[in-house]
């Protein structure tokens, strides 16, 4: 059955209410947002520009696009901004009109919703192969006829597994030869300090069917502002996306955020210091439980399988902690979970709760 309604993990308010808890009483590990919070530079900019709310946003977002273009060393025409990465996913589906699309399973559900009218081919990833995707994707592209688009989340959500640059180049080369659009969602790529060795942005010029989607949401902790962008060297595709956009889809403060946040070197440095330390700490802590099979993380969340029958989300919620059950991801069961990497105090609280639950006390 195709997914037709949004199913995400960050809305824990309703579940908390069911257990007599308020939202403020629950520690949320389900949403993969930078725990450093909104950068001070953005708070100051918004505060100083509140009067801008009486003005319409700049319709073509030229300053925003120019800043992103400069950051990635691309041309203005290569940059298509959007109201979060999700708007761009739906936009690229409308523009390409792809009728046969390859998706990973499991992966982010919005791709399936965006390509609702298409025939979906699933690259089914398995526990036995560590949820690696590259080999399976290549096999399907070689085998399937009339494939028109391949949509890959890299790093994949929820597994955190990466398709490395060498593997992705092989995929892009095959897609180019077969006139297949390759759409890569790199929404979490910013959390990888050496991302230039993994991202396909340096290869945009080489592959005319390649589109890359990025987001400010996760890394800069601004999901409420909704800001993403798509990169492509395909002029016809870029122009079509710009033409079909609804006017003023990006609000004034999101526009400002995109212009200043890429320059906030202190925040970026602090984020890398935090993730380097806390991801390792939480991974080692989770790995210490024999009841869990924990997959090596690449970004700011950790994916694991519980090897015993237990509703872990419910048990943790009773202790004031909310984690992402992956039961509604295609190809996964109720014993798969994803947790965000948070602050040391929060991570310790999660590990302490798990020790009590898994020991049966």
Short mmCIF file of C-alpha atoms in Angstrom, two decimals:
data_model
loop_
_atom_site.label_atom_id
_atom_site.label_comp_id
_atom_site.label_asym_id
_atom_site.label_seq_id
_atom_site.Cartn_x
_atom_site.Cartn_y
_atom_site.Cartn_z
CA UNK A 1 0.00 0.00 0.00
CA UNK A 2 1.30 3.45 -0.93
CA UNK A 3 1.78 6.07 1.78
CA UNK A 4 -0.73 8.89 1.28
CA UNK A 5 -0.58 10.76 4.57
CA UNK A 6 2.39 12.24 6.43
CA UNK A 7 3.84 9.96 9.11
CA UNK A 8 6.68 11.50 11.10
CA UNK A 9 8.28 10.93 14.47
CA UNK A 10 8.56 14.35 16.07
CA UNK A 11 4.91 14.83 17.09
CA UNK A 12 5.03 13.41 20.60
CA UNK A 13 2.50 15.78 22.18
CA UNK A 14 -0.51 13.52 21.63
CA UNK A 15 1.22 10.39 22.96
CA UNK A 16 2.39 12.29 26.02
CA UNK A 17 -1.19 13.38 26.75
CA UNK A 18 -2.37 9.77 26.57
CA UNK A 19 0.00 8.95 29.42
CA UNK A 20 -0.86 11.95 31.56
CA UNK A 21 2.23 13.92 30.61
CA UNK A 22 2.62 17.40 29.21
CA UNK A 23 4.89 18.12 26.26
CA UNK A 24 7.28 19.94 28.59
CA UNK A 25 7.64 16.85 30.77
CA UNK A 26 8.92 14.68 27.90
CA UNK A 27 12.52 14.53 26.65
CA UNK A 28 12.24 14.23 22.86
CA UNK A 29 14.75 11.91 21.16
CA UNK A 30 12.55 11.47 18.09
CA UNK A 31 13.39 14.69 16.21
CA UNK A 32 16.92 14.92 14.81
CA UNK A 33 17.50 18.60 15.56
CA UNK A 34 20.80 20.17 16.63
CA UNK A 35 20.55 20.44 20.47
CA UNK A 36 22.61 23.64 20.43
CA UNK A 37 19.34 25.31 19.43
CA UNK A 38 18.72 28.34 17.25
CA UNK A 39 22.02 30.16 16.59
CA UNK A 40 22.44 33.42 18.52
CA UNK A 41 23.31 35.17 15.26
CA UNK A 42 19.86 34.37 13.87
CA UNK A 43 18.05 35.38 17.05
CA UNK A 44 19.81 38.76 16.95
CA UNK A 45 19.02 39.23 13.25
CA UNK A 46 15.33 38.42 13.68
CA UNK A 47 15.03 40.68 16.74
CA UNK A 48 16.66 43.56 14.88
CA UNK A 49 14.38 43.10 11.87
CA UNK A 50 10.92 42.57 13.35
CA UNK A 51 9.62 45.56 11.41
CA UNK A 52 10.30 43.62 8.19
CA UNK A 53 7.12 41.66 8.90
CA UNK A 54 5.09 44.47 7.36
CA UNK A 55 6.83 43.86 4.01
CA UNK A 56 6.37 41.04 1.52
CA UNK A 57 9.40 38.75 1.09
CA UNK A 58 11.57 39.41 -1.96
CA UNK A 59 9.81 37.24 -4.60
CA UNK A 60 12.89 35.88 -6.40
CA UNK A 61 15.07 35.50 -3.29
CA UNK A 62 18.09 36.77 -5.22
CA UNK A 63 20.23 37.57 -2.15
CA UNK A 64 19.46 34.17 -0.59
CA UNK A 65 20.24 32.31 -3.80
CA UNK A 66 23.42 34.33 -4.32
CA UNK A 67 24.70 33.45 -0.82
CA UNK A 68 24.01 29.74 -1.31
CA UNK A 69 25.57 29.85 -4.78
CA UNK A 70 28.70 31.49 -3.39
CA UNK A 71 28.95 28.95 -0.57
CA UNK A 72 28.82 26.01 -2.99
CA UNK A 73 30.75 27.78 -5.77
CA UNK A 74 27.85 27.51 -8.19
CA UNK A 75 25.88 29.96 -10.32
CA UNK A 76 22.70 31.69 -9.19
CA UNK A 77 20.73 29.76 -11.81
CA UNK A 78 21.74 26.48 -10.14
CA UNK A 79 19.98 27.34 -6.86
CA UNK A 80 16.25 26.74 -6.24
CA UNK A 81 15.16 27.69 -2.70
CA UNK A 82 12.20 26.05 -1.03
CA UNK A 83 9.95 26.01 2.02
CA UNK A 84 11.97 23.20 3.54
CA UNK A 85 13.40 20.22 1.68
CA UNK A 86 9.95 18.65 1.49
CA UNK A 87 8.53 21.34 -0.81
CA UNK A 88 11.43 20.68 -3.18
CA UNK A 89 10.85 16.92 -3.12
CA UNK A 90 7.25 17.46 -4.19
CA UNK A 91 8.37 20.07 -6.70
CA UNK A 92 10.89 17.83 -8.43
CA UNK A 93 8.26 15.08 -8.64
CA UNK A 94 5.86 17.47 -10.42
CA UNK A 95 8.50 18.80 -12.80
CA UNK A 96 10.06 15.48 -13.84
CA UNK A 97 6.65 13.77 -14.10
CA UNK A 98 8.49 10.50 -13.55
CA UNK A 99 6.16 7.51 -13.97
CA UNK A 100 8.52 4.84 -12.67
CA UNK A 101 10.68 5.66 -9.66
CA UNK A 102 13.22 3.78 -7.56
CA UNK A 103 13.14 4.39 -3.80
CA UNK A 104 14.96 2.83 -0.88
CA UNK A 105 13.02 0.80 1.67
CA UNK A 106 13.23 1.88 4.43
CA UNK A 107 13.63 5.61 3.82
CA UNK A 108 11.95 8.98 4.38
CA UNK A 109 8.23 8.60 3.61
CA UNK A 110 7.74 11.88 1.74
CA UNK A 111 9.39 10.58 -1.46
CA UNK A 112 6.64 8.02 -1.84
CA UNK A 113 3.98 10.64 -1.23
CA UNK A 114 5.59 13.05 -3.70
CA UNK A 115 5.69 10.41 -6.46
CA UNK A 116 2.22 9.14 -5.63
CA UNK A 117 1.11 8.75 -9.25
CA UNK A 118 4.22 6.79 -10.25
CA UNK A 119 4.98 3.10 -10.21
CA UNK A 120 7.37 2.66 -7.29
CA UNK A 121 10.22 0.15 -7.38
CA UNK A 122 11.73 -0.51 -3.96
CA UNK A 123 15.38 -1.22 -3.24
CA UNK A 124 14.69 -3.35 -0.17
CA UNK A 125 17.51 -3.00 2.38
CA UNK A 126 18.17 -5.78 4.86
CA UNK A 127 19.56 -6.26 8.34
CA UNK A 128 21.76 -9.06 6.97
CA UNK A 129 23.61 -6.60 4.69
CA UNK A 130 23.75 -3.82 7.30
CA UNK A 131 21.13 -1.85 5.34
CA UNK A 132 23.73 -0.92 2.73
CA UNK A 133 22.10 0.39 -0.44
CA UNK A 134 24.60 0.90 -3.28
CA UNK A 135 24.82 -2.61 -4.69
CA UNK A 136 21.05 -3.14 -4.60
CA UNK A 137 20.39 0.23 -6.25
CA UNK A 138 22.86 -0.45 -9.06
CA UNK A 139 21.37 -3.89 -9.71
CA UNK A 140 17.85 -2.49 -9.98
CA UNK A 141 18.84 0.39 -12.28
CA UNK A 142 20.60 -2.11 -14.56
CA UNK A 143 17.64 -4.50 -14.54
CA UNK A 144 14.55 -2.28 -14.64
CA UNK A 145 13.34 -0.85 -17.93
CA UNK A 146 11.54 2.49 -18.27
CA UNK A 147 12.88 3.74 -14.95
CA UNK A 148 12.64 7.55 -15.00
CA UNK A 149 13.88 8.67 -11.58
CA UNK A 150 15.94 7.41 -8.65
CA UNK A 151 15.44 9.17 -5.32
CA UNK A 152 18.03 8.45 -2.62
CA UNK A 153 18.39 9.79 0.91
CA UNK A 154 22.09 10.05 1.75
CA UNK A 155 22.74 9.57 4.63
CA UNK A 156 19.61 7.47 4.69
CA UNK A 157 16.86 8.14 7.20
CA UNK A 158 16.30 6.26 9.52
CA UNK A 159 19.25 3.87 9.13
CA UNK A 160 22.03 6.48 8.95
CA UNK A 161 23.85 4.40 6.34
CA UNK A 162 25.89 6.20 3.68
CA UNK A 163 26.42 5.57 0.00
CA UNK A 164 30.01 6.71 -0.42
CA UNK A 165 31.09 9.04 -3.18
CA UNK A 166 32.69 6.33 -5.31
CA UNK A 167 29.50 4.25 -5.21
CA UNK A 168 27.30 7.26 -5.88
CA UNK A 169 29.37 8.23 -8.92
CA UNK A 170 28.71 4.77 -10.35
CA UNK A 171 24.98 5.25 -9.73
CA UNK A 172 25.03 8.73 -11.29
CA UNK A 173 26.98 7.51 -14.31
CA UNK A 174 24.48 4.71 -14.94
CA UNK A 175 21.53 7.10 -14.50
CA UNK A 176 23.12 9.51 -16.97
CA UNK A 177 23.58 6.79 -19.57
CA UNK A 178 19.96 5.69 -19.19
CA UNK A 179 18.47 9.23 -19.02
CA UNK A 180 17.23 8.71 -15.47
CA UNK A 181 16.90 11.60 -13.04
CA UNK A 182 18.99 11.06 -9.89
CA UNK A 183 17.57 12.98 -6.93
CA UNK A 184 19.76 12.89 -3.82
CA UNK A 185 18.40 14.19 -0.53
CA UNK A 186 21.41 15.35 1.50
CA UNK A 187 19.38 16.94 4.31
CA UNK A 188 21.69 15.50 7.00
CA UNK A 189 24.97 15.84 5.08
CA UNK A 190 25.95 19.03 6.96
CA UNK A 191 26.46 16.97 10.12
CA UNK A 192 29.42 15.23 8.46
CA UNK A 193 32.48 17.43 8.87
CA UNK A 194 34.24 15.88 5.85
CA UNK A 195 31.05 16.05 3.76
CA UNK A 196 32.90 17.22 0.64
CA UNK A 197 34.35 13.71 0.35
CA UNK A 198 30.83 12.20 0.34
CA UNK A 199 28.46 14.77 -1.18
CA UNK A 200 27.82 14.77 -4.91
CA UNK A 201 27.78 18.56 -5.17
CA UNK A 202 31.28 18.59 -6.76
CA UNK A 203 29.89 16.39 -9.58
CA UNK A 204 26.87 18.48 -10.58
CA UNK A 205 28.62 19.71 -13.72
CA UNK A 206 29.41 16.15 -14.78
CA UNK A 207 25.85 14.78 -14.50
CA UNK A 208 23.00 16.71 -16.13
CA UNK A 209 20.35 14.43 -14.60
CA UNK A 210 21.59 15.02 -11.04
CA UNK A 211 19.64 17.07 -8.46
CA UNK A 212 20.73 17.53 -4.85
CA UNK A 213 18.48 18.71 -2.03
CA UNK A 214 19.83 20.35 1.12
CA UNK A 215 18.13 21.76 4.25
CA UNK A 216 18.93 24.32 6.95
CA UNK A 217 16.33 22.74 9.23
CA UNK A 218 18.29 20.04 11.05
CA UNK A 219 21.80 21.46 11.35
CA UNK A 220 20.75 24.97 12.36
CA UNK A 221 17.77 23.84 14.49
CA UNK A 222 15.11 25.87 12.64
CA UNK A 223 12.37 23.39 11.64
CA UNK A 224 9.78 26.06 12.39
CA UNK A 225 11.20 28.39 9.72
CA UNK A 226 11.22 25.81 6.89
CA UNK A 227 14.15 26.43 4.55
CA UNK A 228 15.82 24.17 2.01
CA UNK A 229 17.31 24.38 -1.46
CA UNK A 230 17.85 22.28 -4.55
CA UNK A 231 21.04 22.30 -6.63
CA UNK A 232 21.26 21.27 -10.27
CA UNK A 233 23.23 22.15 -13.38
CA UNK A 234 20.26 21.16 -15.53
CA UNK A 235 19.07 24.59 -16.72
CA UNK A 236 15.73 23.36 -18.05
CA UNK A 237 14.94 21.57 -14.80
CA UNK A 238 16.00 24.54 -12.68
CA UNK A 239 13.92 26.98 -14.71
CA UNK A 240 10.87 24.70 -14.55
CA UNK A 241 11.20 24.47 -10.76
CA UNK A 242 11.52 28.24 -10.42
CA UNK A 243 8.51 28.82 -12.67
CA UNK A 244 6.19 26.40 -10.86
CA UNK A 245 6.97 27.69 -7.34
CA UNK A 246 4.17 29.38 -5.45
CA UNK A 247 4.94 33.06 -4.74
CA UNK A 248 6.47 33.99 -1.37
CA UNK A 249 6.77 30.37 -0.23
CA UNK A 250 9.76 31.34 1.92
CA UNK A 251 9.02 33.79 4.73
CA UNK A 252 11.12 36.85 5.50
CA UNK A 253 12.96 35.37 8.48
CA UNK A 254 13.75 32.13 6.68
CA UNK A 255 15.16 34.24 3.84
CA UNK A 256 17.36 36.11 6.35
CA UNK A 257 18.42 32.85 8.00
CA UNK A 258 19.72 31.44 4.74
CA UNK A 259 21.75 34.56 4.10
CA UNK A 260 23.58 34.61 7.45
CA UNK A 261 23.78 31.07 8.87
CA UNK A 262 26.39 29.74 6.46
CA UNK A 263 28.71 32.43 7.85
CA UNK A 264 28.21 31.46 11.51
CA UNK A 265 31.56 29.69 11.85
CA UNK A 266 31.41 29.53 15.64
CA UNK A 267 28.09 27.69 15.63
CA UNK A 268 29.28 25.31 12.93
CA UNK A 269 32.50 24.58 14.85
CA UNK A 270 30.59 24.01 18.11
CA UNK A 271 28.25 21.62 16.32
CA UNK A 272 31.11 19.49 15.03
CA UNK A 273 32.71 19.42 18.48
CA UNK A 274 29.41 18.35 20.05
CA UNK A 275 28.60 15.64 17.54
CA UNK A 276 32.09 14.17 17.56
CA UNK A 277 31.92 13.68 21.33
CA UNK A 278 28.28 12.89 21.97
CA UNK A 279 27.63 10.58 19.03
CA UNK A 280 30.51 8.37 20.14
CA UNK A 281 29.35 8.47 23.77
CA UNK A 282 25.76 7.53 22.95
CA UNK A 283 26.74 4.88 20.40
CA UNK A 284 29.08 3.17 22.87
CA UNK A 285 26.44 3.36 25.58
CA UNK A 286 23.74 1.80 23.40
CA UNK A 287 26.19 -0.80 22.13
CA UNK A 288 26.74 -1.91 25.71
CA UNK A 289 23.26 -3.42 25.90
CA UNK A 290 23.26 -7.03 24.64
CA UNK A 291 19.54 -6.68 23.87
CA UNK A 292 20.28 -4.07 21.17
CA UNK A 293 21.83 -4.37 17.71
CA UNK A 294 23.16 -0.87 17.10
CA UNK A 295 24.17 0.37 13.65
CA UNK A 296 27.24 2.54 13.21
CA UNK A 297 25.96 6.15 12.98
CA UNK A 298 27.17 8.69 10.43
CA UNK A 299 25.22 11.79 11.48
CA UNK A 300 23.13 13.02 14.44
CA UNK A 301 20.88 10.00 15.00
CA UNK A 302 21.41 6.34 15.85
CA UNK A 303 19.39 3.40 14.50
CA UNK A 304 19.02 0.15 16.43
CA UNK A 305 17.06 -3.08 16.70
CA UNK A 306 15.67 -4.44 19.96
CA UNK A 307 16.25 -8.20 20.12
CA UNK A 308 13.42 -8.98 22.55
CA UNK A 309 9.62 -8.50 22.46
CA UNK A 310 8.98 -5.22 24.25
CA UNK A 311 7.25 -1.92 23.41
CA UNK A 312 10.31 0.17 24.11
CA UNK A 313 8.71 3.44 23.04
CA UNK A 314 5.92 2.98 25.55
CA UNK A 315 8.30 1.95 28.35
CA UNK A 316 10.53 4.97 27.73
CA UNK A 317 7.58 7.34 27.48
CA UNK A 318 6.49 6.23 30.96
CA UNK A 319 9.89 7.50 32.07
CA UNK A 320 9.44 10.81 30.28
CA UNK A 321 11.50 9.97 27.17
CA UNK A 322 10.17 9.79 23.61
CA UNK A 323 12.02 7.85 20.90
CA UNK A 324 11.17 7.25 17.25
CA UNK A 325 9.55 3.89 16.59
CA UNK A 326 10.40 2.85 13.03
CA UNK A 327 7.45 0.47 12.72
CA UNK A 328 5.79 2.65 10.07
CA UNK A 329 8.83 2.64 7.77
CA UNK A 330 8.45 0.30 4.81
CA UNK A 331 10.50 -2.84 5.45
CA UNK A 332 10.92 -2.35 9.21
CA UNK A 333 9.11 -3.81 12.22
CA UNK A 334 8.10 -2.49 15.63
CA UNK A 335 11.44 -3.55 17.12
CA UNK A 336 13.42 -0.94 15.15
CA UNK A 337 14.05 2.45 16.73
CA UNK A 338 15.89 5.69 16.00
CA UNK A 339 17.20 8.13 18.60
CA UNK A 340 18.67 11.58 18.14
CA UNK A 341 22.07 12.46 19.55
CA UNK A 342 21.50 15.11 22.21
CA UNK A 343 23.42 16.75 25.06
CA UNK A 344 25.49 14.69 27.52
CA UNK A 345 22.90 15.08 30.28
CA UNK A 346 20.08 14.02 27.97
CA UNK A 347 22.07 11.08 26.57
CA UNK A 348 22.86 9.88 30.09
CA UNK A 349 19.17 10.10 30.99
CA UNK A 350 18.27 7.90 28.01
CA UNK A 351 20.97 5.32 28.80
CA UNK A 352 19.97 5.22 32.48
CA UNK A 353 16.32 4.63 31.56
CA UNK A 354 17.29 1.87 29.13
CA UNK A 355 19.39 0.17 31.82
CA UNK A 356 16.39 0.05 34.15
CA UNK A 357 13.96 -1.13 31.44
CA UNK A 358 16.20 -3.75 29.85
CA UNK A 359 17.35 -5.18 33.19
CA UNK A 360 13.70 -5.75 34.12
CA UNK A 361 13.83 -3.57 37.25
#
